[in-house]
Amino acid sequence: MAGVSRKASKTGAANATTADLVAVLVAVTDGEPKIMTIANAGALPSGPFEFAHRSLQTGLRAWVEAQTGHPLGYVEQLYTFADRGRAGDAKSPHSISISYLGLTREDKVGHGFEAHWSGWYEYFPWEDQRSGLPATLAKTLASRLRAWSKSAATASLQRERWQRVAITFGLDEREWNEELVLQRYELLYEAGLVPEAVRDGASAAAVIPGRPMSGDHRRILATGIARLRAKIKYRPVVFELMPSEFTLLQLQRSVEALAGRLVHKQNFRRLIEQQQLVEETGAIAADTVGRPAKLFRFRHGVLAERAVVGTKLPLSRT
Amino acid sequence: MAGVSRKASKTGAANATTADLVAVLVAVTDGEPKIMTIANAGALPSGPFEFAHRSLQTGLRAWVEAQTGHPLGYVEQLYTFADRGRAGDAKSPHSISISYLGLTREDKVGHGFEAHWSGWYEYFPWEDQRSGLPATLAKTLASRLRAWSKSAATASLQRERWQRVAITFGLDEREWNEELVLQRYELLYEAGLVPEAVRDGASAAAVIPGRPMSGDHRRILATGIARLRAKIKYRPVVFELMPSEFTLLQLQRSVEALAGRLVHKQNFRRLIEQQQLVEETGAIAADTVGRPAKLFRFRHGVLAERAVVGTKLPLSRT
DNA sequence: TTGGCTTATACTTATCCTGAGCATAACCGA
DNA sequence: TCGGTTATGCTCAGGATAAGTATAAGCCAA
């Protein structure tokens, strides 16, 4: 084992690869989650990894700022992929994509840049469960997935497939789990129901709605959405997507947009207030219908005060 | 932006890098967490990324199996680092480390391989809070950290530093948070209190106990421990580290070993049982002191039945 | 054989958190 | 002034959690 390690550093040239950074840049505008896209909304922004920065993180930050003309709020690494498409070709140098999740606001993008923002549910229509799925989409999905299950060789494999479908898509009385974005996409890919699968060699089955992307980008996007949906539950990252002042309903709408689900209004407020995440600005929202709401701002102090992580272990206090 | 993307694929040769896989392989033996090490316990096993596999994951799996002679249970990607040490040299090709967390059992390692297992608390003595810290270590840590806080330029910077110290190390009446492994290591690095910092150019301050590793490896290990400590709370991954049959106390000891904290016995059992994670084998533990305990086994079925993810959003059911 | 030590396992209790709903307040426009 | 709309305060039941008490079942030494 030690030998392997030493060999690795000696033969550096032999394992040369190309590395790219891929960014999932998210904003929420008018209660809709958006992502920055290029190539006519068919790809995520990406660039070569050729920075002289201390870390990948600052490299991405610098690159995005150079491209968009505006600083990036929250950044976190997502995942490192070996491109699925080119992997079959064992002779070519491997291509690695290091993906990042970044949170900003749409209005922060400077002018003169050719960035586009696309609603993320264009790529994953089934992920928006805020008002249930459109009946036609729900039916299409269910029937195609059932057909795929049935196409397995043995009865037990068929049952296995359907159980997986039911869990990831919340069928058969099961609950919808909004965090399983990646699992759902990968299942659809496996079932040959997305254009990328057909492109990569699957038999051209009937494809379901949802705009494809080039390369692995839709998979990377799914990873980003899943991560963000998990993160908003235990870290106050939504505020990176909000204007400096907002009403509690606006905040709620943003969370709902990201989660793809509706939340209980009063309980949502209780949650926010008891965690002391926000403070009143004193101002009142203007030009609204109904009773005017108080404006709040994020209490940046909480980030310094707390290191919020939830415990599920029955820790002993003694 | 689209231009940048296109340029990236054209100049593939220009952004060549070397990529290595680094593995944090964990086992728990006799209530002590161990990691596989090489180079006289001074480095994590690592190898070049030169596999013709479909994914990085299977690449790592194959490599570990070849090296240790045994299959790997659970595998997950940790993080991709640009090596901190070599980053200053902007001319050299960048080196990227893609790190993975893997769970096995020590006895699974075949013979004839030169793998070594080291207790992970050798590298992070302060992370074992099961029986409190040894008084001397606690004192050394606190005083060195306070000195570092005091060495800041202004009073406000000093306060800021100390608040960070207090939060990450649970000082000043704050609670210890076992998940902040990486934050603690990085703070110690920043404060120049670990050998790696001195090696990388920090002034040779008084260094605290804890065995160093080459390169970024101790940072990668910290990332792995943190990830595992978080994961055991919401996914049944501990069982990958257990023998096929075990008592509830053994299970508890393993969890405690990983978390570095003690848990409440009765509540721990209730938690395990109500989640239906285990089932009785019918057998009884032999050669023990005290009342003999029932033996249990992991119910592998739960993995298929559930997609356990916790919700903290006040979701609306209507 | 019995008392003491150790661990296993069953119950109890108080408290907090969560989901859900009711009620009232404050604004607008017809 | 009434109806529509959103804001905000409050209650209530059920479940989860933290912590402790009590009893069971082995072993060993006196």
XYZ file of C-alpha atoms (C1' of nucleotides) in Angstrom:
696
model
C 0.000 0.000 0.000
C 2.825 2.355 0.851
C 4.338 1.318 -2.442
C 1.281 2.390 -4.336
C 1.359 5.757 -2.718
C 4.976 6.351 -3.617
C 4.450 5.224 -7.130
C 1.667 7.723 -7.445
C 3.915 10.690 -6.860
C 6.630 9.381 -9.144
C 4.441 8.821 -12.136
C 2.556 12.072 -11.943
C 2.491 12.526 -15.695
C 0.869 9.179 -16.275
C -2.326 9.979 -14.462
C -2.909 13.389 -16.007
C -6.506 14.421 -16.216
C -8.438 17.518 -17.051
C -10.436 19.163 -14.315
C -13.286 21.587 -14.756
C -15.300 23.544 -12.266
C -19.052 23.428 -12.717
C -21.287 25.817 -10.830
C -24.884 25.474 -9.722
C -25.711 29.117 -9.041
C -29.091 29.551 -7.437
C -31.299 32.576 -6.965
C -34.951 32.900 -6.024
C -36.989 35.538 -7.782
C -40.701 36.060 -7.238
C -41.043 32.750 -5.497
C -39.349 30.793 -8.268
C -35.949 29.145 -7.951
C -33.622 29.977 -10.811
C -30.259 28.701 -11.887
C -27.651 30.393 -14.008
C -27.273 28.731 -17.383
C -25.252 29.086 -20.551
C -25.479 27.584 -24.027
C -29.081 28.575 -24.536
C -30.144 27.198 -21.161
C -28.665 23.822 -22.066
C -25.687 23.770 -19.706
C -24.397 24.973 -16.386
C -21.639 27.572 -16.324
C -18.286 25.846 -16.176
C -14.671 26.688 -16.629
C -11.237 25.161 -16.532
C -9.469 24.683 -13.270
C -6.392 26.762 -13.900
C -6.266 29.194 -11.037
C -3.366 29.901 -8.798
C -5.600 30.095 -5.773
C -5.080 28.535 -2.428
C -8.258 26.556 -2.618
C -10.818 25.429 -5.112
C -13.420 27.430 -3.268
C -11.719 30.761 -3.741
C -10.942 29.768 -7.299
C -14.612 29.347 -8.071
C -15.517 32.515 -6.246
C -13.041 34.567 -8.222
C -14.148 33.030 -11.462
C -17.834 33.657 -10.870
C -17.175 37.205 -9.821
C -15.163 37.817 -12.933
C -17.928 36.383 -15.072
C -20.922 37.985 -13.440
C -19.417 41.130 -12.024
C -20.805 40.439 -8.591
C -19.664 38.711 -5.430
C -20.992 35.327 -4.546
C -22.688 34.844 -1.203
C -22.597 31.310 0.018
C -20.460 28.679 -1.702
C -20.062 25.006 -0.998
C -18.568 22.087 -2.836
C -21.065 19.583 -4.163
C -19.465 16.562 -5.682
C -16.720 15.472 -8.016
C -17.892 13.558 -11.041
C -16.069 11.565 -13.614
C -18.045 12.340 -16.711
C -20.396 9.519 -17.463
C -20.442 10.109 -21.191
C -16.767 9.923 -21.915
C -15.953 7.246 -19.386
C -16.350 4.397 -21.836
C -13.316 5.590 -23.742
C -10.574 4.214 -21.546
C -7.750 5.596 -23.688
C -8.596 9.291 -23.493
C -7.503 11.313 -20.485
C -10.142 11.311 -17.823
C -12.262 14.361 -17.369
C -13.224 15.373 -13.880
C -15.915 17.875 -12.969
C -15.730 19.449 -9.563
C -19.121 20.954 -8.897
C -20.103 23.735 -6.553
C -23.306 25.154 -5.190
C -23.502 28.927 -4.944
C -26.276 31.167 -3.661
C -26.906 34.712 -4.902
C -29.629 37.027 -5.981
C -30.624 37.461 -9.578
C -30.486 41.260 -9.465
C -26.863 41.099 -8.407
C -25.688 40.103 -11.862
C -24.050 43.059 -13.563
C -25.042 44.157 -17.013
C -22.962 43.344 -20.037
C -22.698 39.704 -19.078
C -24.377 36.996 -20.992
C -25.699 35.057 -18.030
C -29.187 33.676 -18.207
C -31.422 32.553 -15.426
C -33.727 29.607 -15.949
C -36.350 28.264 -13.593
C -35.071 25.006 -12.187
C -38.428 23.299 -12.478
C -38.080 23.524 -16.249
C -35.493 20.799 -15.860
C -37.345 18.859 -13.183
C -41.076 19.461 -13.565
C -41.889 16.598 -11.210
C -39.981 18.244 -8.390
C -42.505 21.055 -7.975
C -45.127 19.613 -5.670
C -46.339 22.921 -4.298
C -49.709 22.601 -5.884
C -49.524 18.926 -6.662
C -48.382 17.712 -10.038
C -50.348 18.497 -13.176
C -52.602 15.482 -13.642
C -51.162 14.603 -17.029
C -47.575 14.627 -15.802
C -48.465 12.546 -12.757
C -50.159 9.985 -14.952
C -47.382 9.858 -17.518
C -44.761 9.397 -14.838
C -46.616 6.692 -12.979
C -47.429 4.677 -16.055
C -43.942 4.885 -17.556
C -42.374 3.916 -14.261
C -44.739 1.034 -13.849
C -43.930 -0.132 -17.352
C -40.241 -0.020 -16.531
C -40.802 -2.048 -13.386
C -42.766 -4.626 -15.337
C -40.024 -4.920 -17.930
C -37.664 -6.581 -15.462
C -36.811 -10.196 -16.058
C -38.187 -11.942 -13.002
C -41.138 -11.294 -10.753
C -38.888 -10.580 -7.810
C -36.864 -8.065 -9.806
C -40.092 -6.435 -10.849
C -41.160 -6.096 -7.238
C -37.764 -4.676 -6.356
C -37.982 -2.083 -9.089
C -41.447 -1.027 -8.109
C -40.536 -0.693 -4.476
C -37.700 1.592 -5.455
C -40.022 3.620 -7.654
C -42.640 3.871 -4.917
C -40.122 5.045 -2.335
C -38.386 7.631 -4.478
C -41.545 9.012 -6.051
C -43.864 8.695 -3.071
C -46.323 6.351 -4.724
C -48.537 3.701 -3.097
C -49.510 5.826 -0.108
C -45.886 6.634 0.631
C -44.843 10.139 1.519
C -43.133 12.389 -0.968
C -39.570 13.050 0.120
C -38.361 16.270 -1.433
C -34.706 15.474 -0.776
C -34.535 12.529 -3.161
C -33.991 14.716 -6.222
C -30.886 12.896 -7.368
C -32.322 9.442 -6.742
C -35.370 10.323 -8.831
C -33.280 11.620 -11.713
C -30.976 8.636 -11.643
C -33.905 6.271 -11.611
C -35.421 8.027 -14.596
C -32.064 7.843 -16.341
C -31.808 4.151 -15.611
C -35.318 3.642 -16.912
C -34.389 5.422 -20.128
C -37.047 8.073 -19.583
C -34.836 11.137 -19.952
C -33.225 12.349 -23.200
C -29.732 12.059 -21.704
C -30.155 8.322 -21.307
C -31.176 7.939 -24.927
C -28.234 10.090 -25.965
C -25.919 7.869 -23.924
C -27.146 4.778 -25.632
C -30.358 3.657 -24.005
C -33.076 2.431 -26.296
C -35.273 5.335 -27.300
C -38.175 4.782 -24.955
C -40.903 7.317 -24.503
C -39.283 10.260 -22.844
C -40.975 12.310 -20.133
C -41.199 16.122 -19.917
C -38.259 18.109 -18.541
C -35.555 19.956 -20.432
C -32.287 18.054 -20.794
C -28.794 19.435 -20.425
C -25.494 18.612 -22.013
C -23.123 16.141 -20.437
C -23.761 15.346 -16.826
C -25.118 18.758 -16.069
C -28.650 17.792 -15.166
C -27.282 15.232 -12.774
C -25.100 17.893 -11.211
C -28.083 20.208 -10.968
C -30.076 17.480 -9.254
C -27.245 17.073 -6.774
C -27.296 20.792 -6.069
C -31.041 20.956 -5.567
C -30.967 17.972 -3.242
C -28.166 19.472 -1.203
C -29.907 22.802 -0.921
C -33.219 21.219 0.060
C -31.461 19.342 2.834
C -29.449 22.330 3.932
C -32.263 24.820 4.423
C -33.546 22.582 7.178
C -30.637 22.969 9.502
C -28.664 25.969 8.338
C -29.936 29.520 7.751
C -28.889 29.658 4.121
C -32.205 30.839 2.672
C -31.293 34.338 3.695
C -28.537 34.402 1.096
C -31.322 34.318 -1.449
C -33.444 37.051 0.121
C -33.254 40.829 -0.256
C -31.969 42.644 2.801
C -35.514 43.272 4.004
C -38.425 40.929 3.549
C -41.714 39.858 5.034
C -42.165 36.500 6.685
C -44.467 35.432 3.885
C -41.818 36.235 1.297
C -39.380 34.158 3.293
C -41.881 31.344 3.465
C -42.485 31.505 -0.272
C -38.758 31.203 -0.919
C -38.473 28.157 1.286
C -41.483 26.625 -0.413
C -39.997 27.363 -3.810
C -36.804 25.549 -2.915
C -38.453 22.642 -1.152
C -41.138 22.281 -3.787
C -43.675 21.880 -0.999
C -45.998 24.064 0.993
C -45.401 24.683 4.655
C -47.748 25.508 7.497
C -47.747 29.269 7.858
C -48.140 29.709 11.591
C -45.731 26.948 12.444
C -43.208 28.321 9.995
C -43.326 31.665 11.755
C -42.957 30.066 15.136
C -39.912 28.168 13.919
C -38.248 31.267 12.531
C -38.986 33.388 15.547
C -38.000 30.911 18.215
C -34.627 30.461 16.548
C -34.213 34.230 16.585
C -33.071 34.199 13.003
C -34.654 37.544 12.141
C -35.327 40.920 13.673
C -37.883 43.565 12.789
C -36.635 46.519 10.819
C -39.475 48.676 12.095
C -40.706 49.256 8.575
C -43.887 47.914 7.054
C -44.282 46.357 3.625
C -45.905 48.718 1.134
C -48.248 48.124 -1.793
C -49.563 44.779 -0.681
C -52.997 43.317 -0.596
C -54.419 42.440 2.805
C -53.017 43.475 6.143
C -49.550 44.974 5.705
C -46.742 42.836 7.026
C -43.777 43.832 9.119
C -40.414 43.814 7.420
C -37.630 41.724 8.857
C -33.937 41.363 8.314
C -31.630 38.447 8.913
C -29.746 38.585 12.192
C -26.221 37.960 10.951
C -25.195 37.565 14.551
C -26.602 34.058 14.754
C -23.890 32.803 12.449
C -21.276 33.819 14.961
C -23.273 32.936 18.054
C -24.246 29.446 17.173
C -22.897 26.401 15.476
C -26.284 24.923 14.758
C -26.192 21.237 14.211
C -28.976 18.952 15.235
C -28.487 15.975 17.468
C -30.409 12.772 17.174
C -28.282 10.830 19.583
C -29.565 10.371 23.110
C -26.529 12.073 24.538
C -25.854 11.737 28.196
C -25.393 14.969 30.104
C -23.456 13.538 32.997
C -19.770 32.702 -20.148
C -20.568 30.329 -22.954
C -17.262 31.392 -24.425
C -15.408 30.356 -21.349
C -17.014 26.990 -21.434
C -16.058 26.383 -25.024
C -12.546 27.557 -24.414
C -12.266 25.020 -21.627
C -12.817 22.068 -23.863
C -10.487 23.378 -26.545
C -7.515 23.891 -24.286
C -7.762 20.638 -22.444
C -4.021 20.113 -22.389
C -3.394 23.446 -20.742
C -5.326 22.662 -17.593
C -3.863 19.234 -16.990
C -3.699 18.223 -13.383
C -2.914 15.146 -11.419
C -5.673 13.521 -9.456
C -5.292 11.128 -6.578
C -7.793 9.179 -4.588
C -7.394 9.299 -0.824
C -9.322 6.948 1.397
C -10.456 7.293 4.973
C -11.160 3.675 5.817
C -12.803 3.243 9.177
C -13.319 0.237 11.397
C -14.294 -0.075 15.026
C -12.562 -2.707 17.115
C -13.132 -3.218 20.811
C -14.885 0.099 21.122
C -12.094 2.028 19.451
C -12.387 3.679 16.036
C -9.496 2.827 13.760
C -8.368 4.079 10.390
C -6.235 2.376 7.830
C -2.845 4.038 7.469
C 0.338 3.669 5.484
C 3.830 5.144 5.749
C 4.285 4.185 9.352
C 0.907 5.574 10.377
C 1.835 8.939 8.900
C -0.471 8.996 5.891
C -3.787 7.770 4.578
C -3.827 5.172 1.819
C -3.920 6.887 -1.548
C -3.440 6.026 -5.145
C -3.483 7.545 -8.591
C -6.730 7.998 -10.384
C -6.077 5.908 -13.470
C -8.925 3.505 -13.626
C -11.121 2.747 -16.535
C -14.167 2.567 -14.330
C -17.505 4.116 -14.894
C -17.359 6.158 -11.743
C -14.901 7.294 -9.153
C -16.798 5.303 -6.569
C -16.304 1.958 -8.264
C -12.722 2.956 -8.974
C -12.020 3.382 -5.309
C -13.865 0.226 -4.402
C -11.861 -1.827 -6.844
C -8.618 -0.309 -5.714
C -9.247 -0.902 -2.029
C -10.299 -4.459 -2.693
C -7.131 -5.063 -4.662
C -5.029 -3.614 -1.878
C -6.693 -5.190 1.109
C -8.086 -8.341 -0.396
C -11.557 -7.666 0.934
C -14.705 -5.943 -0.250
C -15.623 -2.551 1.055
C -18.987 -2.050 2.709
C -20.206 1.482 2.599
C -18.445 4.098 0.479
C -19.137 7.788 0.060
C -17.261 10.675 -1.429
C -15.953 13.187 1.060
C -14.408 16.204 -0.529
C -12.029 17.254 -3.254
C -9.014 19.176 -2.057
C -6.412 21.144 -3.869
C -3.364 20.360 -1.858
C -2.597 23.168 0.505
C 1.124 22.518 0.595
C 1.913 22.707 -3.081
C -0.589 25.425 -3.928
C 1.906 28.230 -3.469
C 3.816 27.004 -6.486
C 1.677 28.390 -9.255
C 3.840 27.001 -12.045
C 3.572 23.324 -11.204
C 0.577 21.331 -12.342
C -2.149 21.355 -9.772
C -2.630 18.331 -7.644
C -6.124 17.325 -6.697
C -7.072 14.852 -4.010
C -10.482 13.270 -4.212
C -11.202 11.789 -0.827
C -13.561 9.023 0.158
C -14.965 7.613 3.351
C -15.243 3.854 3.560
C -16.540 1.616 6.325
C -15.318 -1.919 6.982
C -14.265 -4.220 9.735
C -10.706 -4.666 10.767
C -10.809 -8.443 10.632
C -11.820 -8.303 7.006
C -8.344 -7.311 5.906
C -6.637 -10.236 4.288
C -3.199 -11.383 5.260
C -0.137 -10.577 3.266
C -1.088 -6.937 2.947
C 0.781 -4.218 4.678
C -2.187 -2.295 5.931
C -2.068 -0.891 9.404
C -4.864 0.245 11.607
C -4.350 3.199 13.908
C -6.740 4.562 16.485
C -8.112 7.814 15.165
C -7.875 9.537 18.530
C -4.090 9.287 18.223
C -4.432 12.004 15.633
C -7.127 13.978 17.436
C -6.798 13.372 21.184
C -9.137 16.243 21.956
C -11.957 14.593 20.031
C -12.404 11.789 22.547
C -14.719 13.244 25.134
C -16.119 9.970 26.341
C -14.563 10.285 29.732
C -13.779 13.958 29.558
C -10.386 15.171 28.439
C -7.274 14.373 30.452
C -6.831 17.396 32.697
C -3.428 18.258 31.269
C -4.604 18.225 27.687
C -7.656 20.309 28.517
C -5.476 22.872 30.239
C -2.875 23.001 27.493
C -5.521 23.436 24.833
C -7.400 26.157 26.643
C -4.324 28.170 27.489
C -2.769 27.930 24.015
C -6.054 28.906 22.406
C -6.486 31.809 24.762
C -2.969 32.958 23.987
C -3.750 32.833 20.295
C -6.899 34.884 20.811
C -4.976 37.449 22.784
C -2.348 37.733 20.069
C -4.790 39.378 17.682
C -4.158 42.997 16.807
C -7.226 44.746 18.164
C -9.510 44.095 21.100
C -12.428 43.396 18.817
C -10.426 40.875 16.812
C -9.409 39.248 20.065
C -13.042 38.906 21.092
C -13.897 37.485 17.695
C -11.173 34.883 17.949
C -12.170 33.858 21.412
C -15.813 33.535 20.467
C -14.791 31.228 17.641
C -12.634 29.202 19.997
C -15.401 28.983 22.577
C -17.963 27.798 20.037
C -15.811 25.206 18.329
C -14.283 23.825 21.527
C -17.292 24.160 23.796
C -15.637 26.506 26.274
C -17.287 29.179 28.441
C -20.300 27.079 29.391
C -21.002 26.233 25.776
C -21.889 22.742 24.737
C -19.384 20.481 23.071
C -20.443 19.804 19.507
C -18.878 16.585 18.328
C -19.495 17.344 14.663
C -17.095 20.290 14.497
C -14.031 18.087 13.999
C -12.861 19.901 10.889
C -13.482 23.355 12.313
C -11.433 22.480 15.374
C -8.531 21.170 13.319
C -8.559 24.155 11.015
C -8.623 26.528 13.930
C -5.654 24.782 15.483
C -3.873 24.945 12.152
C -4.598 28.639 11.875
C -3.351 29.149 15.389
C -0.120 27.371 14.508
C -0.687 24.728 17.177
C -0.307 21.647 14.970
C 2.940 20.423 13.407
C 1.502 20.700 9.898
C 1.106 24.454 10.309
C 4.713 24.820 11.358
C 5.795 22.640 8.444
C 3.774 24.872 6.104
C 5.476 27.981 7.325
C 3.806 29.110 10.522
C 6.085 30.326 13.265
C 7.031 27.431 15.479
C 4.672 28.017 18.356
C 4.187 25.478 21.078
C 2.543 22.543 19.453
C -0.184 20.493 21.125
C -0.419 16.686 21.355
C -1.772 14.707 18.413
C 0.162 12.829 15.759
C 0.552 14.724 12.473
C 0.209 13.335 8.974
C 1.838 14.131 5.700
C 0.297 16.607 3.311
C -3.326 17.396 3.895
C -4.095 13.995 5.267
C -5.019 14.978 8.759
C -7.418 17.533 7.359
C -8.966 14.863 5.173
C -9.238 12.572 8.160
C -10.975 15.312 10.113
C -13.429 15.712 7.262
C -14.136 12.009 7.320
C -14.678 11.844 11.057
C -16.989 14.825 10.940
C -19.002 13.318 8.119
C -19.315 10.000 9.886
C -20.317 11.595 13.173
C -23.065 13.474 11.380
C -24.158 10.483 9.366
C -24.682 8.004 12.173
C -27.445 10.258 13.434
C -29.750 9.855 10.493
C -28.566 6.823 8.571
C -28.022 3.299 9.857
C -24.359 3.158 8.859
C -22.955 1.974 12.199
C -23.980 -1.523 11.277
C -21.350 -1.594 8.555
C -18.836 -1.504 11.370
C -20.423 -4.223 13.497
C -20.047 -7.994 13.322
C -23.092 -9.810 12.017
C -24.356 -10.419 15.560
C -23.918 -8.071 18.463
C -25.461 -6.996 21.731
C -27.111 -3.645 22.155
C -24.334 -2.560 24.465
C -21.707 -3.361 21.851
C -23.670 -1.312 19.378
C -23.864 1.521 21.852
C -20.122 1.368 22.504
C -19.438 1.637 18.792
C -21.640 4.682 18.457
C -19.972 6.225 21.466
C -16.558 5.465 20.028
C -17.403 7.267 16.813
C -19.186 10.197 18.429
C -16.578 10.575 21.131
C -19.385 10.998 23.642
C -21.411 8.821 25.963
C -25.076 8.207 25.322
C -27.936 7.408 27.647
C -28.305 3.668 27.678
C -32.058 3.214 28.036
C -32.900 5.937 25.581
C -30.419 4.572 23.093
C -32.157 1.213 23.201
C -35.554 2.745 22.778
C -34.321 4.672 19.753
C -32.878 1.580 18.115
C -35.909 -0.545 18.816
C -38.573 1.889 17.803
C -36.867 2.372 14.442
C -36.909 -1.389 14.047
C -33.299 -1.381 12.964
C -32.477 -4.706 14.572
C -34.008 -8.073 15.256
C -33.167 -10.714 17.831
C -31.177 -13.675 16.625
C -32.490 -15.804 19.462
C -28.968 -16.375 20.736
C -27.475 -15.024 23.917
C -24.071 -13.472 24.337
C -21.564 -15.774 25.959
C -18.641 -15.190 28.307
C -19.755 -11.841 29.600
C -19.838 -10.355 33.000
C -23.257 -9.518 34.407
C -26.570 -10.583 33.014
C -26.143 -12.086 29.542
C -27.509 -9.950 26.737
C -29.555 -10.967 23.755
C -27.813 -10.962 20.416
C -29.221 -8.882 17.610
C -28.623 -8.531 13.922
C -29.202 -5.621 11.593
C -32.460 -5.767 9.674
C -31.160 -5.172 6.158
C -34.730 -4.769 5.056
C -34.969 -1.250 6.436
C -32.612 0.000 3.756
C -35.092 -1.005 1.104
C -38.223 -0.105 3.042
C -37.358 3.390 4.015
C -35.638 6.444 2.656
C -34.924 7.885 6.041
C -34.351 11.573 5.945
C -35.402 13.876 8.703
C -37.613 16.853 8.187
C -37.325 20.069 10.092
C -39.698 22.061 7.935
C -43.235 22.535 9.177
C -44.642 20.838 6.138
C -48.291 21.165 5.412
C -50.200 17.975 4.864
C -53.141 19.451 3.024
C -26.185 -20.553 49.923
C -26.269 -15.966 50.051
C -24.986 -11.239 49.403
C -22.732 -8.172 46.390
C -21.213 -6.838 41.812
C -22.342 -6.309 36.979
C -25.085 -5.784 33.063
C -29.853 -6.203 30.835
C -34.324 -4.654 30.309
C -38.909 -2.715 31.561
C -41.485 1.369 33.131
C -42.412 6.127 34.646
C -42.374 11.049 34.544
C -41.842 15.688 33.174
C -40.785 18.522 29.433
C -40.358 20.036 24.893
C -41.449 19.906 20.030
C -44.697 19.491 16.193
C -48.801 19.469 13.460
C -53.049 21.460 13.110
C -56.588 24.572 13.701
C -59.244 28.723 15.693
C -59.620 33.558 16.423
C -58.651 38.181 15.852
C -56.324 42.230 13.613
C -55.475 45.290 9.858
C -55.675 46.695 5.295
C -58.318 47.279 0.539
C -62.068 48.077 -2.584
C -66.863 47.680 -3.921
C -70.093 48.543 5.856
C -69.215 44.098 4.039
C -66.368 40.687 1.965
C -61.795 39.415 0.533
C -57.044 39.036 1.853
C -53.057 38.674 4.539
C -50.883 39.111 9.330
C -50.391 37.571 13.785
C -51.554 35.573 18.337
C -53.036 31.536 20.846
C -54.551 26.809 22.039
C -54.412 21.917 22.158
C -53.395 17.143 21.497
C -49.951 13.733 20.435
C -45.455 12.300 20.046
C -40.631 12.494 20.900
C -36.893 13.233 24.392
C -34.169 13.432 28.606
C -33.679 11.437 32.839
C -34.442 8.462 36.399
C -36.410 4.217 39.102
C -37.123 -0.567 39.466
C -36.500 -5.232 38.555
C -34.213 -9.344 36.295
C -30.458 -12.415 35.525
C -26.056 -13.795 35.399
C -21.246 -14.444 38.080
C -18.199 -14.848 42.069
C -16.468 -14.970 46.584
C -17.331 -15.410 51.384
